[in-house]
Tab-separated table of C-alpha atoms in Angstrom:
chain	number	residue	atom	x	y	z
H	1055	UNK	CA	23.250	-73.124	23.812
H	1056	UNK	CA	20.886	-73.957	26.946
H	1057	UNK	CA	23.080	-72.847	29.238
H	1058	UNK	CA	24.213	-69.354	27.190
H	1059	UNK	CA	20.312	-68.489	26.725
H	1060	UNK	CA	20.000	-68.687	30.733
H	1061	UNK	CA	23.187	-66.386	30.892
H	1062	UNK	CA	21.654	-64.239	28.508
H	1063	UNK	CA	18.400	-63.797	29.773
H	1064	UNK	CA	19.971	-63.375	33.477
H	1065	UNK	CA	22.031	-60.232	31.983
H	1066	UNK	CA	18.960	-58.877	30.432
H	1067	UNK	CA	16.563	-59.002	34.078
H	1068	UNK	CA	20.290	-57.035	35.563
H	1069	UNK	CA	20.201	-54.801	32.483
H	1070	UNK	CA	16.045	-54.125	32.900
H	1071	UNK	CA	16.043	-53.982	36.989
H	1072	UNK	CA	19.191	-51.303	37.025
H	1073	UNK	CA	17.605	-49.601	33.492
H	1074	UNK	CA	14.509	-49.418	35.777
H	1075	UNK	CA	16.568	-47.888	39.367
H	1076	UNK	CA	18.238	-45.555	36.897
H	1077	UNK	CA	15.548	-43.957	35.732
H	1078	UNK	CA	13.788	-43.332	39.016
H	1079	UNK	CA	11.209	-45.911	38.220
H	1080	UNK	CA	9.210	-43.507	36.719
H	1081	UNK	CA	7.903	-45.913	33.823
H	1082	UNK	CA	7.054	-49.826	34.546
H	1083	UNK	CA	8.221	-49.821	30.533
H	1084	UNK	CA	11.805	-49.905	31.281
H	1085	UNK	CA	11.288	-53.773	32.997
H	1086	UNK	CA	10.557	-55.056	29.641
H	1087	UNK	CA	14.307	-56.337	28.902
H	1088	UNK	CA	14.005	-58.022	32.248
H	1089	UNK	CA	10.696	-59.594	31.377
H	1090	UNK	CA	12.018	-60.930	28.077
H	1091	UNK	CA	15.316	-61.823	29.987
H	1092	UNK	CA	12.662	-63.806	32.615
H	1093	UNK	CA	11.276	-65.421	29.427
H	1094	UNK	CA	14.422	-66.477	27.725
H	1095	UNK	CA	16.058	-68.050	31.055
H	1096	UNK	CA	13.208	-70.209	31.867
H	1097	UNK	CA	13.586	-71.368	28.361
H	1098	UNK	CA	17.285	-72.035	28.722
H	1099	UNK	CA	16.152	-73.937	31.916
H	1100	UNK	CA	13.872	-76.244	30.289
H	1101	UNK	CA	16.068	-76.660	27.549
H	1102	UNK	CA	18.710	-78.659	30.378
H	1103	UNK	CA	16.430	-79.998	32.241
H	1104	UNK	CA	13.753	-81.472	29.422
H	1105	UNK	CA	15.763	-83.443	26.803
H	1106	UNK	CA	13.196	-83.882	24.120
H	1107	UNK	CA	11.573	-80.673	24.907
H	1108	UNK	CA	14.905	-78.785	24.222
H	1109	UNK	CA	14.366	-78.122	20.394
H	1110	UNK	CA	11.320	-76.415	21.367
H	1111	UNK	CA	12.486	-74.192	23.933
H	1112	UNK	CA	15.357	-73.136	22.164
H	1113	UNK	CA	13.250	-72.022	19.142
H	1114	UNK	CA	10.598	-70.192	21.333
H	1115	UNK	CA	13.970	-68.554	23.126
H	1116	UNK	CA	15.025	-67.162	19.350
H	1117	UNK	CA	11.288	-66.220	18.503
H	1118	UNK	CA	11.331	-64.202	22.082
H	1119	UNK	CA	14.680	-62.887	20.856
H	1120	UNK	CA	13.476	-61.888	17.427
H	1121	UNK	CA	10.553	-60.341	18.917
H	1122	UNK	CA	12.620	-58.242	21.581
H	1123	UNK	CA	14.740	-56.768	18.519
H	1124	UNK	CA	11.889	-55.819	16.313
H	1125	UNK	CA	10.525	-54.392	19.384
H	1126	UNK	CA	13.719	-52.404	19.641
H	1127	UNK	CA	15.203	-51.887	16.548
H	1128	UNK	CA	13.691	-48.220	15.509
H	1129	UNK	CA	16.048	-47.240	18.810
H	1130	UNK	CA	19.372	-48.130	16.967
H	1131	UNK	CA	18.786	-45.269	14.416
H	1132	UNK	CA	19.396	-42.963	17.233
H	1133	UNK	CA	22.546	-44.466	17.799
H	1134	UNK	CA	24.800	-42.023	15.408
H	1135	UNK	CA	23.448	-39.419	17.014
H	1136	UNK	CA	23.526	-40.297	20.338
H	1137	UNK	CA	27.326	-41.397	19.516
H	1138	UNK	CA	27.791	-37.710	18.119
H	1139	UNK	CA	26.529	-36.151	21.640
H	1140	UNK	CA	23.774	-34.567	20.102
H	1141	UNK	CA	20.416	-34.593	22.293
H	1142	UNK	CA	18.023	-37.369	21.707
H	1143	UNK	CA	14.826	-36.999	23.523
H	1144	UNK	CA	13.902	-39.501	26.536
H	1145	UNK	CA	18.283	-40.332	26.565
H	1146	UNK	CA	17.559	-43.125	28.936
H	1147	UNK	CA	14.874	-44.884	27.361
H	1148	UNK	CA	16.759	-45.135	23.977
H	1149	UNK	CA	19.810	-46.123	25.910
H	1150	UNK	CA	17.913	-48.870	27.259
H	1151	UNK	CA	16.505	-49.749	24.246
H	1152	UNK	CA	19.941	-50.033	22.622
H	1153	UNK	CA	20.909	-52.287	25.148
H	1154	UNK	CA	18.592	-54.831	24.377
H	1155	UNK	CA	18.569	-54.514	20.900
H	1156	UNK	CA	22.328	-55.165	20.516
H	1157	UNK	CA	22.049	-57.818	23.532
H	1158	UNK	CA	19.426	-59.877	21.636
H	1159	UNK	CA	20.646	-59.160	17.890
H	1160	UNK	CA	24.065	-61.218	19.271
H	1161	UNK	CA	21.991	-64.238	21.038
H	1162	UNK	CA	19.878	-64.560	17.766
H	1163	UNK	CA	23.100	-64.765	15.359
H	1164	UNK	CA	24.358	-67.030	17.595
H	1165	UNK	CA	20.654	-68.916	18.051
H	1166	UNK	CA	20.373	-69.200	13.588
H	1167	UNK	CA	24.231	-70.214	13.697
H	1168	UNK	CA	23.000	-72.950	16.770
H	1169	UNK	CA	20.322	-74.072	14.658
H	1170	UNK	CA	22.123	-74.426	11.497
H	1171	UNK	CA	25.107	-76.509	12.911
H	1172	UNK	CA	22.826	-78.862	14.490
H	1173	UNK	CA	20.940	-79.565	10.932
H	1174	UNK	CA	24.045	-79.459	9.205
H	1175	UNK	CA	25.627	-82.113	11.788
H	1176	UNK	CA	24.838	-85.927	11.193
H	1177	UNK	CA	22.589	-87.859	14.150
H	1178	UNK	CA	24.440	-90.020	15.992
């Protein structure tokens, strides 16, 4: 899970610097996913490099996660109609928004299902 949450938060700083070209770098606001994506791959970095601190990373990674979606969710109600080509105000931003929300909702179901497996599996 270490190394995904490095991946992760690597396609997030791509997602926020090229959310952030797109839009003419009009608004400092749209570097957010690449800040949380900054966040979550230093976890995922101290998480292989720092045995015993690895537990700890990996749950401040899923807080950062669960904070990015609730951050982000309101967005995904604009997704029908965005889907049915009807105009949404400030496109980009709620495209960007999107984005991250779906890219963080899929590394925390795969963070809870992480953290259940290794409480469900015995200690060696």
């Amino acid at each position: 899970m270490p190394s995904f949450t490095v991946r992760v938060g690597v396609l997030l700083v791509i997602f926020g610097v090229t959310s952030y070209v797109i839009t003419g770098g009009v608004s400092i606001t749209a570097l957010i996913p690449a800040v949380i994506g900054a966040l979550l791959a230093i976890c995922g970095l101290v998480a292989v490099r720092q045995e015993r601190l690895r537990p700890h990373a990996m749950h401040l990674a899923a807080l950062l996660a669960l904070v990015g979606v609730l951050g982000t969710a309101s967005a995904l109600f604009q997704l029908p109609s965005l889907i049915a080509g009807m105009g949404v105000p400030r496109r980009p931003a709620v495209v960007a928004r999107i984005g991250m929300a779906l890219i963080l909702l899929v590394y925390l179901g795969f963070s809870v299902k992480s953290f259940v497996d290794a409480r469900v599996r015995p200690r060696a």
